[in-house]
Amino acid sequence: MSAPLLEIQLPNLAALPAVASRVRDVIEGQSATIVCFEGEMGAGKTTFIKALCETMGVLAADVSSPTFALVNEYRDVRNHPIYHFDFYRLDSPDEAERIGALEYFDSGYLCLIEWPSRIEPLLPSNRLLIRLTVTGDESRELKITN
């Protein structure tokens, strides 16, 4: 496993905007379009994605968990799509293929993926992984690797 591109402590929810801005800068610096989010249930993956999208010009009210829809589409400040996936409820990668996941991944637009391990065979090798680890009631550790 490679050394983290960014490793940061998130002491509380108030730190989210600043940390999300730093993560956005890493994503842009790496020219990443596929960003995977791992962490246990309740680690704050959707909450972090909401903060990240806000740094890109998406209205906070527009960002929600796509748990049942599987994918939500948002628009950034340049009116480019951002695709937000939640594959928690999938039983196989075939289900993701049937909703057109590969077309989204190949679109060149930002794809934010929760529970990527459920569709691992479909993921391109060129991607970032953001791991959120619970370290306290509101605190988290965030690591980005590629």
mmCIF file of C-alpha atoms in Angstrom, residues 3-90:
data_model
loop_
_atom_site.group_PDB
_atom_site.id
_atom_site.type_symbol
_atom_site.label_atom_id
_atom_site.label_comp_id
_atom_site.label_asym_id
_atom_site.label_seq_id
_atom_site.Cartn_x
_atom_site.Cartn_y
_atom_site.Cartn_z
ATOM 1 C CA ALA A 3 1.906 6.231 1.582
ATOM 2 C CA PRO A 4 -1.153 8.415 2.187
ATOM 3 C CA LEU A 5 -1.458 11.521 0.010
ATOM 4 C CA LEU A 6 -3.157 13.177 2.969
ATOM 5 C CA GLU A 7 -3.659 12.060 6.547
ATOM 6 C CA ILE A 8 -5.597 14.382 8.805
ATOM 7 C CA GLN A 9 -7.446 14.337 12.095
ATOM 8 C CA LEU A 10 -10.991 15.672 12.036
ATOM 9 C CA PRO A 11 -11.629 16.676 15.657
ATOM 10 C CA ASN A 12 -15.306 17.613 15.222
ATOM 11 C CA LEU A 13 -18.007 18.585 12.741
ATOM 12 C CA ALA A 14 -16.900 22.227 12.836
ATOM 13 C CA ALA A 15 -13.660 21.171 11.105
ATOM 14 C CA LEU A 16 -15.509 19.638 8.143
ATOM 15 C CA PRO A 17 -15.439 22.658 5.775
ATOM 16 C CA ALA A 18 -11.678 23.207 6.134
ATOM 17 C CA VAL A 19 -10.857 19.502 5.790
ATOM 18 C CA ALA A 20 -13.236 19.147 2.831
ATOM 19 C CA SER A 21 -11.422 22.024 1.085
ATOM 20 C CA ARG A 22 -8.085 20.276 1.581
ATOM 21 C CA VAL A 23 -9.505 17.031 0.216
ATOM 22 C CA ARG A 24 -10.966 18.876 -2.798
ATOM 23 C CA ASP A 25 -7.492 20.279 -3.486
ATOM 24 C CA VAL A 26 -5.998 16.750 -3.401
ATOM 25 C CA ILE A 27 -8.707 15.445 -5.760
ATOM 26 C CA GLU A 28 -8.098 18.312 -8.179
ATOM 27 C CA GLY A 29 -4.317 17.996 -7.855
ATOM 28 C CA GLN A 30 -4.506 14.296 -8.718
ATOM 29 C CA SER A 31 -7.036 14.954 -11.523
ATOM 30 C CA ALA A 32 -9.094 12.196 -9.937
ATOM 31 C CA THR A 33 -12.551 11.408 -11.259
ATOM 32 C CA ILE A 34 -13.155 8.249 -9.204
ATOM 33 C CA VAL A 35 -13.061 8.780 -5.445
ATOM 34 C CA CYS A 36 -13.991 5.868 -3.174
ATOM 35 C CA PHE A 37 -15.091 6.302 0.442
ATOM 36 C CA GLU A 38 -14.596 3.505 2.949
ATOM 37 C CA GLY A 39 -15.533 3.458 6.605
ATOM 38 C CA GLU A 40 -17.815 1.637 8.951
ATOM 39 C CA MET A 41 -21.531 2.390 9.079
ATOM 40 C CA GLY A 42 -21.903 5.768 10.767
ATOM 41 C CA ALA A 43 -18.318 6.892 10.079
ATOM 42 C CA GLY A 44 -19.617 9.950 8.250
ATOM 43 C CA LYS A 45 -19.078 9.120 4.594
ATOM 44 C CA THR A 46 -22.242 10.882 3.400
ATOM 45 C CA THR A 47 -21.698 13.793 5.783
ATOM 46 C CA PHE A 48 -18.182 14.245 4.452
ATOM 47 C CA ILE A 49 -19.353 13.993 0.832
ATOM 48 C CA LYS A 50 -21.920 16.694 1.565
ATOM 49 C CA ALA A 51 -19.178 19.009 2.881
ATOM 50 C CA LEU A 52 -16.923 18.137 -0.066
ATOM 51 C CA CYS A 53 -19.671 18.907 -2.585
ATOM 52 C CA GLU A 54 -20.342 22.231 -0.879
ATOM 53 C CA THR A 55 -16.708 23.222 -1.535
ATOM 54 C CA MET A 56 -17.427 22.565 -5.214
ATOM 55 C CA GLY A 57 -20.463 24.826 -5.314
ATOM 56 C CA VAL A 58 -23.227 22.281 -4.751
ATOM 57 C CA LEU A 59 -25.998 23.467 -2.445
ATOM 58 C CA ALA A 60 -25.941 21.511 0.814
ATOM 59 C CA ALA A 61 -29.682 20.894 0.573
ATOM 60 C CA ASP A 62 -29.149 19.096 -2.746
ATOM 61 C CA VAL A 63 -26.771 16.474 -1.303
ATOM 62 C CA SER A 64 -28.301 13.370 0.249
ATOM 63 C CA SER A 65 -27.558 9.704 0.609
ATOM 64 C CA PRO A 66 -28.341 7.710 -2.537
ATOM 65 C CA THR A 67 -28.887 4.555 -0.464
ATOM 66 C CA PHE A 68 -32.114 3.618 -2.238
ATOM 67 C CA ALA A 69 -31.618 5.421 -5.568
ATOM 68 C CA LEU A 70 -28.013 4.061 -5.795
ATOM 69 C CA VAL A 71 -26.856 7.250 -7.553
ATOM 70 C CA ASN A 72 -27.589 10.954 -7.133
ATOM 71 C CA GLU A 73 -26.466 13.647 -9.542
ATOM 72 C CA TYR A 74 -25.449 17.107 -8.374
ATOM 73 C CA ARG A 75 -24.110 20.117 -10.302
ATOM 74 C CA ASP A 76 -20.922 21.932 -9.365
ATOM 75 C CA VAL A 77 -20.207 25.644 -9.750
ATOM 76 C CA ARG A 78 -19.306 25.072 -13.451
ATOM 77 C CA ASN A 79 -22.571 23.160 -13.967
ATOM 78 C CA HIS A 80 -20.650 19.885 -14.390
ATOM 79 C CA PRO A 81 -22.235 16.760 -12.951
ATOM 80 C CA ILE A 82 -20.979 15.093 -9.802
ATOM 81 C CA TYR A 83 -22.204 11.529 -9.363
ATOM 82 C CA HIS A 84 -22.672 10.199 -5.819
ATOM 83 C CA PHE A 85 -23.085 6.424 -5.452
ATOM 84 C CA ASP A 86 -23.993 4.283 -2.459
ATOM 85 C CA PHE A 87 -23.524 0.587 -3.208
ATOM 86 C CA TYR A 88 -24.277 -0.673 0.312
ATOM 87 C CA ARG A 89 -27.474 -2.464 -0.738
ATOM 88 C CA LEU A 90 -25.995 -4.231 -3.772
#
